[in-house]
mmCIF file of C-alpha atoms and ligand atoms in Angstrom:
data_model
loop_
_atom_site.group_PDB
_atom_site.id
_atom_site.type_symbol
_atom_site.label_atom_id
_atom_site.label_comp_id
_atom_site.label_asym_id
_atom_site.label_seq_id
_atom_site.Cartn_x
_atom_site.Cartn_y
_atom_site.Cartn_z
ATOM 1 C CA UNK E 370 0.000 0.000 0.000
ATOM 2 C CA UNK E 371 2.606 2.488 -1.047
ATOM 3 C CA UNK E 372 1.153 5.204 -3.216
ATOM 4 C CA UNK E 373 -1.475 7.249 -1.346
ATOM 5 C CA UNK E 374 -2.300 9.343 -4.353
ATOM 6 C CA UNK E 375 -3.744 6.314 -6.131
ATOM 7 C CA UNK E 376 -7.501 6.953 -5.577
ATOM 8 C CA UNK E 377 -8.374 3.327 -4.849
ATOM 9 C CA UNK E 378 -5.610 3.125 -2.237
ATOM 10 C CA UNK E 379 -6.853 6.350 -0.662
ATOM 11 C CA UNK E 380 -10.369 4.925 -0.405
ATOM 12 C CA UNK E 381 -9.051 1.642 1.023
ATOM 13 C CA UNK E 382 -7.069 3.531 3.658
ATOM 14 C CA UNK E 383 -10.008 5.724 4.622
ATOM 15 C CA UNK E 384 -12.127 2.602 5.057
ATOM 16 C CA UNK E 385 -9.452 0.590 6.853
ATOM 17 C CA UNK E 386 -8.953 3.315 9.458
ATOM 18 C CA UNK E 387 -12.572 4.443 9.457
ATOM 19 C CA UNK E 388 -11.189 7.950 8.976
ATOM 20 C CA UNK E 389 -13.586 10.825 8.413
ATOM 21 C CA UNK E 390 -12.284 14.135 7.152
ATOM 22 C CA UNK E 391 -12.808 17.182 9.336
ATOM 23 C CA UNK E 392 -13.829 20.338 7.494
ATOM 24 C CA UNK E 393 -12.928 22.416 10.555
ATOM 25 C CA UNK E 394 -9.283 21.355 10.179
ATOM 26 C CA UNK E 395 -9.173 22.317 6.499
ATOM 27 C CA UNK E 396 -8.871 18.690 5.434
ATOM 28 C CA UNK E 397 -8.978 18.683 1.642
ATOM 29 C CA UNK E 398 -6.637 15.973 0.435
ATOM 30 C CA UNK E 399 -4.782 16.256 -2.835
ATOM 31 C CA UNK E 400 -5.519 13.397 -5.236
ATOM 32 C CA UNK E 401 -3.913 14.613 -8.466
ATOM 33 C CA UNK E 402 -0.564 13.031 -9.269
ATOM 34 C CA UNK E 403 0.343 15.677 -11.883
ATOM 35 C CA UNK E 404 -0.288 18.564 -9.474
ATOM 36 C CA UNK E 405 1.739 16.853 -6.772
ATOM 37 C CA UNK E 406 4.685 16.410 -9.138
ATOM 38 C CA UNK E 407 4.497 20.077 -10.163
ATOM 39 C CA UNK E 408 4.523 21.228 -6.518
ATOM 40 C CA UNK E 409 7.599 19.128 -5.791
ATOM 41 C CA UNK E 410 9.276 20.433 -8.942
ATOM 42 C CA UNK E 411 8.331 24.024 -8.039
ATOM 43 C CA UNK E 412 9.898 23.636 -4.593
ATOM 44 C CA UNK E 413 13.215 22.785 -6.334
ATOM 45 C CA UNK E 414 14.196 19.997 -3.955
ATOM 46 C CA UNK E 415 17.306 17.863 -3.980
ATOM 47 C CA UNK E 416 18.604 15.165 -1.625
ATOM 48 C CA UNK E 417 20.603 17.931 0.096
ATOM 49 C CA UNK E 418 17.402 19.627 1.250
ATOM 50 C CA UNK E 419 15.713 19.365 4.630
ATOM 51 C CA UNK E 420 11.967 19.934 4.497
ATOM 52 C CA UNK E 421 9.327 20.982 6.996
ATOM 53 C CA UNK E 422 5.829 19.927 5.904
ATOM 54 C CA UNK E 423 2.753 21.387 7.587
ATOM 55 C CA UNK E 424 -0.321 19.145 7.632
ATOM 56 C CA UNK E 425 0.758 15.898 5.925
ATOM 57 C CA UNK E 426 -2.824 14.569 5.969
ATOM 58 C CA UNK E 427 -2.682 10.985 4.702
ATOM 59 C CA UNK E 428 0.868 11.458 3.474
ATOM 60 C CA UNK E 429 0.490 11.803 -0.302
ATOM 61 C CA UNK E 430 2.864 14.752 -0.555
ATOM 62 C CA UNK E 431 4.998 13.480 2.315
ATOM 63 C CA UNK E 432 5.824 10.347 0.335
ATOM 64 C CA UNK E 433 7.099 12.451 -2.556
ATOM 65 C CA UNK E 434 9.037 14.702 -0.182
ATOM 66 C CA UNK E 435 10.727 11.675 1.410
ATOM 67 C CA UNK E 436 11.722 10.434 -2.032
ATOM 68 C CA UNK E 437 13.070 13.786 -3.208
ATOM 69 C CA UNK E 438 14.589 15.438 -0.117
ATOM 70 C CA UNK E 439 17.209 14.389 2.436
ATOM 71 C CA UNK E 440 15.116 14.673 5.585
ATOM 72 C CA UNK E 441 11.478 15.528 6.255
ATOM 73 C CA UNK E 442 9.710 16.679 9.415
ATOM 74 C CA UNK E 443 5.914 16.785 9.135
ATOM 75 C CA UNK E 444 3.634 18.456 11.705
ATOM 76 C CA UNK E 445 0.045 17.179 11.824
ATOM 77 C CA UNK E 446 -2.572 18.310 14.333
ATOM 78 C CA UNK E 447 -5.069 15.468 13.853
ATOM 79 C CA UNK E 448 -4.010 12.465 15.893
ATOM 80 C CA UNK E 449 -6.507 10.271 14.006
ATOM 81 C CA UNK E 450 -4.177 10.571 11.011
ATOM 82 C CA UNK E 451 -1.156 9.182 12.854
ATOM 83 C CA UNK E 452 -2.010 5.489 12.299
ATOM 84 C CA UNK E 453 -2.654 6.231 8.616
ATOM 85 C CA UNK E 454 0.709 7.995 8.278
ATOM 86 C CA UNK E 455 2.413 5.090 10.036
ATOM 87 C CA UNK E 456 1.278 2.847 7.197
ATOM 88 C CA UNK E 457 1.768 5.227 4.277
ATOM 89 C CA UNK E 458 5.233 6.339 5.417
ATOM 90 C CA UNK E 459 6.431 2.959 6.710
ATOM 91 C CA UNK E 460 8.946 2.536 3.899
ATOM 92 C CA UNK E 461 10.848 5.761 4.607
ATOM 93 C CA UNK E 462 13.517 6.253 7.240
ATOM 94 C CA UNK E 463 14.058 9.967 6.627
ATOM 95 C CA UNK E 464 10.714 11.163 8.057
ATOM 96 C CA UNK E 465 9.701 12.359 11.528
ATOM 97 C CA UNK E 466 6.000 13.004 12.144
ATOM 98 C CA UNK E 467 5.181 15.376 14.989
ATOM 99 C CA UNK E 468 1.649 15.449 16.372
ATOM 100 C CA UNK E 469 0.972 19.102 17.158
ATOM 101 C CA UNK E 470 -0.444 22.475 16.225
ATOM 102 C CA UNK E 471 1.947 24.381 13.959
ATOM 103 C CA UNK E 472 0.743 27.665 15.474
ATOM 104 C CA UNK E 473 1.789 26.538 18.961
ATOM 105 C CA UNK E 474 4.948 24.662 18.032
ATOM 106 C CA UNK E 475 8.356 26.181 18.753
ATOM 107 C CA UNK E 476 9.449 25.925 15.123
ATOM 108 C CA UNK E 477 12.921 27.358 15.694
ATOM 109 C CA UNK E 478 13.781 24.657 18.267
ATOM 110 C CA UNK E 479 12.198 21.949 16.117
ATOM 111 C CA UNK E 480 14.270 22.931 13.078
ATOM 112 C CA UNK E 481 17.420 23.115 15.193
ATOM 113 C CA UNK E 482 16.754 19.726 16.762
ATOM 114 C CA UNK E 483 16.155 17.900 13.468
ATOM 115 C CA UNK E 484 18.123 19.886 10.910
ATOM 116 C CA UNK E 485 20.894 21.556 12.922
ATOM 117 C CA UNK E 486 22.108 24.752 11.241
ATOM 118 C CA UNK E 487 21.056 23.708 7.715
ATOM 119 C CA UNK E 488 18.522 26.057 6.067
ATOM 120 C CA UNK E 489 15.157 24.320 5.635
ATOM 121 C CA UNK E 490 12.491 24.495 2.930
ATOM 122 C CA UNK E 491 8.829 24.516 3.893
ATOM 123 C CA UNK E 492 6.445 22.669 1.569
ATOM 124 C CA UNK E 493 2.760 22.469 2.446
ATOM 125 C CA UNK E 494 -0.777 22.173 1.228
ATOM 126 C CA UNK E 495 -2.004 24.548 3.924
ATOM 127 C CA UNK E 496 -5.203 24.296 5.935
ATOM 128 C CA UNK E 497 -6.979 27.392 4.563
ATOM 129 C CA UNK E 498 -8.616 28.453 7.849
ATOM 130 C CA UNK E 499 -5.211 29.512 9.212
ATOM 131 C CA UNK E 500 -3.233 30.392 6.071
ATOM 132 C CA UNK E 501 -2.257 33.925 7.102
ATOM 133 C CA UNK E 502 -1.255 33.161 10.735
ATOM 134 C CA UNK E 503 0.923 30.260 9.535
ATOM 135 C CA UNK E 504 2.675 32.333 6.857
ATOM 136 C CA UNK E 505 3.233 35.265 9.219
ATOM 137 C CA UNK E 506 4.566 32.963 11.936
ATOM 138 C CA UNK E 507 7.036 31.401 9.494
ATOM 139 C CA UNK E 508 8.204 34.836 8.332
ATOM 140 C CA UNK E 509 8.149 36.891 11.533
ATOM 141 C CA UNK E 510 10.028 34.361 13.640
ATOM 142 C CA UNK E 511 13.006 34.810 11.296
ATOM 143 C CA UNK E 512 13.544 31.078 11.030
ATOM 144 C CA UNK E 513 16.428 29.492 9.217
ATOM 145 C CA UNK E 514 14.427 29.042 5.988
ATOM 146 C CA UNK E 515 15.367 29.159 2.331
ATOM 147 C CA UNK E 516 11.903 29.026 0.787
ATOM 148 C CA UNK E 517 8.239 28.340 1.501
ATOM 149 C CA UNK E 518 6.252 26.537 -1.207
ATOM 150 C CA UNK E 519 2.581 26.497 -0.289
ATOM 151 C CA UNK E 520 -0.858 25.766 -1.653
ATOM 152 C CA UNK E 521 -3.220 28.580 -0.681
ATOM 153 C CA UNK E 522 -6.680 29.784 -1.595
ATOM 154 C CA UNK E 523 -6.260 31.671 -4.903
ATOM 155 C CA UNK E 524 -7.741 34.885 -3.558
ATOM 156 C CA UNK E 525 -5.236 34.940 -0.659
ATOM 157 C CA UNK E 526 -2.346 34.046 -2.992
ATOM 158 C CA UNK E 527 -3.305 36.903 -5.325
ATOM 159 C CA UNK E 528 -3.155 39.297 -2.371
ATOM 160 C CA UNK E 529 0.218 37.995 -1.256
ATOM 161 C CA UNK E 530 1.862 38.550 -4.651
ATOM 162 C CA UNK E 531 0.021 41.780 -5.584
ATOM 163 C CA UNK E 532 1.953 44.851 -6.753
ATOM 164 C CA UNK E 533 1.052 48.409 -5.642
ATOM 165 C CA UNK E 534 -1.923 50.049 -7.326
ATOM 166 C CA UNK E 535 -4.426 47.204 -7.567
ATOM 167 C CA UNK E 536 -7.269 46.367 -5.207
ATOM 168 C CA UNK E 537 -5.561 43.131 -4.107
ATOM 169 C CA UNK E 538 -2.535 45.029 -2.752
ATOM 170 C CA UNK E 539 -2.775 45.423 1.017
ATOM 171 C CA UNK E 540 -1.100 44.920 4.382
ATOM 172 C CA UNK E 541 -0.631 41.180 3.671
ATOM 173 C CA UNK E 542 1.204 41.895 0.376
ATOM 174 C CA UNK E 543 3.554 44.330 2.118
ATOM 175 C CA UNK E 544 4.137 42.078 5.131
ATOM 176 C CA UNK E 545 5.052 39.035 3.007
ATOM 177 C CA UNK E 546 7.076 41.000 0.444
ATOM 178 C CA UNK E 547 9.088 42.605 3.255
ATOM 179 C CA UNK E 548 10.528 39.166 4.072
ATOM 180 C CA UNK E 549 10.230 37.200 0.814
ATOM 181 C CA UNK E 550 9.878 37.289 -2.963
ATOM 182 C CA UNK E 551 6.638 35.560 -3.980
ATOM 183 C CA UNK E 552 6.016 33.868 -7.331
ATOM 184 C CA UNK E 553 3.197 31.662 -8.590
ATOM 185 C CA UNK E 554 4.092 28.040 -9.320
ATOM 186 C CA UNK E 555 0.714 26.798 -10.576
ATOM 187 C CA UNK E 556 -3.069 27.065 -10.529
ATOM 188 C CA UNK E 557 -4.989 24.212 -8.911
ATOM 189 C CA UNK E 558 -8.722 23.622 -9.598
ATOM 190 C CA UNK E 559 -11.097 22.299 -6.874
ATOM 191 C CA UNK E 560 -11.436 18.845 -8.492
ATOM 192 C CA UNK E 561 -7.816 18.063 -7.577
ATOM 193 C CA UNK E 562 -8.916 17.428 -3.957
ATOM 194 C CA UNK E 563 -11.248 15.245 -1.918
ATOM 195 C CA UNK E 564 -13.499 16.680 -0.720
ATOM 196 C CA UNK E 565 -13.477 19.519 -3.260
ATOM 197 C CA UNK E 566 -12.989 22.964 -1.685
ATOM 198 C CA UNK E 567 -15.384 25.736 -2.702
ATOM 199 C CA UNK E 568 -12.521 27.902 -3.957
ATOM 200 C CA UNK E 569 -9.728 27.801 -6.531
ATOM 201 C CA UNK E 570 -6.189 27.357 -5.255
ATOM 202 C CA UNK E 571 -2.711 28.377 -6.334
ATOM 203 C CA UNK E 572 0.736 27.241 -5.300
ATOM 204 C CA UNK E 573 3.108 30.054 -4.370
ATOM 205 C CA UNK E 574 6.826 29.924 -3.789
ATOM 206 C CA UNK E 575 8.170 32.477 -1.335
ATOM 207 C CA UNK E 576 11.936 32.855 -1.637
ATOM 208 C CA UNK E 577 13.176 34.199 1.691
ATOM 209 C CA UNK E 578 15.288 37.332 1.257
ATOM 210 C CA UNK E 579 18.718 37.369 2.922
ATOM 211 C CA UNK E 580 17.729 40.752 4.376
ATOM 212 C CA UNK E 581 14.345 42.526 4.367
ATOM 213 C CA UNK E 582 13.300 44.132 1.066
ATOM 214 C CA UNK E 583 13.638 47.656 2.499
ATOM 215 C CA UNK E 584 15.770 49.139 5.261
ATOM 216 C CA UNK E 585 13.758 50.316 8.247
ATOM 217 C CA UNK E 586 14.961 51.896 11.469
ATOM 218 C CA UNK E 587 12.237 50.187 13.455
ATOM 219 C CA UNK E 588 10.084 47.288 12.229
ATOM 220 C CA UNK E 589 7.299 48.062 14.693
ATOM 221 C CA UNK E 590 6.973 51.574 13.253
ATOM 222 C CA UNK E 591 7.063 50.268 9.660
ATOM 223 C CA UNK E 592 4.187 47.854 10.282
ATOM 224 C CA UNK E 593 2.210 50.498 12.194
ATOM 225 C CA UNK E 594 2.459 52.828 9.200
ATOM 226 C CA UNK E 595 1.397 50.044 6.826
ATOM 227 C CA UNK E 596 -1.543 49.096 9.044
ATOM 228 C CA UNK E 597 -2.728 52.699 9.396
ATOM 229 C CA UNK E 598 -2.375 53.387 5.652
ATOM 230 C CA UNK E 599 -4.531 50.400 4.665
ATOM 231 C CA UNK E 600 -6.830 50.662 7.678
ATOM 232 C CA UNK E 601 -9.138 53.171 6.066
ATOM 233 C CA UNK E 602 -9.000 52.528 2.358
ATOM 234 C CA UNK E 603 -11.381 55.308 1.356
ATOM 235 C CA UNK E 604 -9.340 57.962 3.135
ATOM 236 C CA UNK E 605 -6.393 59.835 1.678
ATOM 237 C CA UNK E 606 -2.996 58.834 3.011
ATOM 238 C CA UNK E 607 -2.797 62.024 5.082
ATOM 239 C CA UNK E 608 -6.146 61.390 6.780
ATOM 240 C CA UNK E 609 -5.489 57.682 7.309
ATOM 241 C CA UNK E 610 -2.078 58.357 8.887
ATOM 242 C CA UNK E 611 -3.375 61.243 10.986
ATOM 243 C CA UNK E 612 -5.980 58.846 12.406
ATOM 244 C CA UNK E 613 -3.194 56.356 13.183
ATOM 245 C CA UNK E 614 -2.237 57.728 16.617
ATOM 246 C CA UNK E 615 1.355 58.619 15.858
ATOM 247 C CA UNK E 616 1.189 61.460 18.377
ATOM 248 C CA UNK E 617 1.609 64.259 15.803
ATOM 249 C CA UNK E 618 -0.828 66.781 14.321
ATOM 250 C CA UNK E 619 -2.235 66.693 10.800
ATOM 251 C CA UNK E 620 0.043 69.608 9.884
ATOM 252 C CA UNK E 621 3.100 67.738 11.136
ATOM 253 C CA UNK E 622 2.053 64.585 9.268
ATOM 254 C CA UNK E 623 1.723 66.709 6.125
ATOM 255 C CA UNK E 624 5.318 67.864 6.632
ATOM 256 C CA UNK E 625 6.492 64.278 7.073
ATOM 257 C CA UNK E 626 4.874 63.265 3.778
ATOM 258 C CA UNK E 627 6.226 66.339 1.994
ATOM 259 C CA UNK E 628 9.733 65.705 3.282
ATOM 260 C CA UNK E 629 9.794 62.226 1.700
ATOM 261 C CA UNK E 630 8.202 63.438 -1.530
ATOM 262 C CA UNK E 631 4.847 61.674 -1.178
ATOM 263 C CA UNK E 632 1.641 63.428 -2.250
ATOM 264 C CA UNK E 633 -0.679 63.579 0.778
ATOM 265 C CA UNK E 634 -3.735 62.921 -1.419
ATOM 266 C CA UNK E 635 -2.557 59.483 -2.518
ATOM 267 C CA UNK E 636 -4.164 56.279 -1.184
ATOM 268 C CA UNK E 637 -2.262 53.717 0.859
ATOM 269 C CA UNK E 638 -2.705 51.046 -1.814
ATOM 270 C CA UNK E 639 -0.526 52.995 -4.284
ATOM 271 C CA UNK E 640 2.567 53.087 -2.071
ATOM 272 C CA UNK E 641 5.591 50.873 -2.645
ATOM 273 C CA UNK E 642 7.421 49.148 0.231
ATOM 274 C CA UNK E 643 10.181 51.737 -0.099
ATOM 275 C CA UNK E 644 7.685 54.600 0.295
ATOM 276 C CA UNK E 645 6.196 53.010 3.440
ATOM 277 C CA UNK E 646 9.743 52.611 4.766
ATOM 278 C CA UNK E 647 10.567 56.273 4.025
ATOM 279 C CA UNK E 648 7.514 57.464 5.984
ATOM 280 C CA UNK E 649 8.228 55.081 8.878
ATOM 281 C CA UNK E 650 11.885 56.096 9.105
ATOM 282 C CA UNK E 651 10.957 59.773 9.144
ATOM 283 C CA UNK E 652 8.307 59.225 11.841
ATOM 284 C CA UNK E 653 10.720 57.175 13.921
ATOM 285 C CA UNK E 654 13.203 60.036 13.944
HETATM 286 N N1 SAM R 743 -0.885 17.388 2.812
HETATM 287 C C1 SAM R 743 -2.170 16.715 2.667
HETATM 288 C C2 SAM R 743 -2.554 16.689 1.220
HETATM 289 O O1 SAM R 743 -1.995 17.485 0.447
HETATM 290 O O2 SAM R 743 -3.408 15.891 0.836
HETATM 291 C C3 SAM R 743 -3.266 17.384 3.519
HETATM 292 C C4 SAM R 743 -3.494 18.850 3.299
HETATM 293 S S1 SAM R 743 -4.938 19.473 4.096
HETATM 294 C C5 SAM R 743 -5.319 20.846 3.058
HETATM 295 C C6 SAM R 743 -4.337 20.307 5.554
HETATM 296 C C7 SAM R 743 -3.777 19.409 6.643
HETATM 297 O O3 SAM R 743 -3.356 20.253 7.734
HETATM 298 C C8 SAM R 743 -4.772 18.427 7.248
HETATM 299 O O4 SAM R 743 -4.169 17.166 7.346
HETATM 300 C C9 SAM R 743 -5.074 18.989 8.641
HETATM 301 O O5 SAM R 743 -5.428 18.006 9.605
HETATM 302 C C10 SAM R 743 -3.756 19.680 8.979
HETATM 303 N N2 SAM R 743 -3.861 20.779 9.964
HETATM 304 C C11 SAM R 743 -4.907 21.612 10.181
HETATM 305 N N3 SAM R 743 -4.631 22.501 11.143
HETATM 306 C C12 SAM R 743 -3.339 22.267 11.524
HETATM 307 C C13 SAM R 743 -2.476 22.864 12.503
HETATM 308 N N4 SAM R 743 -2.873 23.910 13.246
HETATM 309 N N5 SAM R 743 -1.231 22.350 12.664
HETATM 310 C C14 SAM R 743 -0.818 21.282 11.923
HETATM 311 N N6 SAM R 743 -1.599 20.673 10.976
HETATM 312 C C15 SAM R 743 -2.839 21.162 10.777
#
């Protein structure tokens, strides 16, 4: 019973373990061999790579990861899947399955324990109900990561990779692009999963930058400026920032914007990361 992706094997396993999928845990299992191969290819793995997988499910992608990478650590919250994974991953000796919640796990210690100082790659078909918290945790904790290749809901993926000016560009685009360079690997239709999700999906690769995309004096100030600028989308930048509790008057905020050459009448969604950084650095001073 080796290949999970084979639909008849998947059904046999589900029956054998009397396993019922839990919608609440975002359990939509990938059943398309071609898509799986493209994800693995997109993640650019070799036997030198150490991989962290989030949510292995029944192990379809995990099997491929074990075959392609040097070592794999997979974190799965649902303990009912552990006996299934024991069977589907029995032939591999380079896998460790951890039963736990990725949002509560000390990822830094886990990576250190299993991978030492080697940079890891994250590969995951994410549970959609916690996509953003997982991505932000991976990025903000400044882990020893080289890249993050993830399946996400298309609408969220479009926001992550959006450029300034469009309606998809927002605080999430800026936050991710501060730490990483996103690119789309492939589009994935709902019929590639059981059960089928109600949304389209895309696979994104986030290449972690060796240093943040822009230089900021204080990260807290940078993210406060970003949050305030997008907080009230219908307001001009000047009004949105003035409402952001930076402890300065509207006149002073106008001077700040003037001094960095940004028109006060612009909207937050037109600003580049560099422009947000320029405002934040000025305010910090
Ligand atoms: N990798 C499998 C596949 O591609 O078929 C399953 C992907 S499924 C979309 C998401 C998986 O994440 C499920 O197995 C689910 O139980 C698991 N999961 C959900 N919440 C989690 C959490 N907080 N921490 C770890 N795993 C989680």
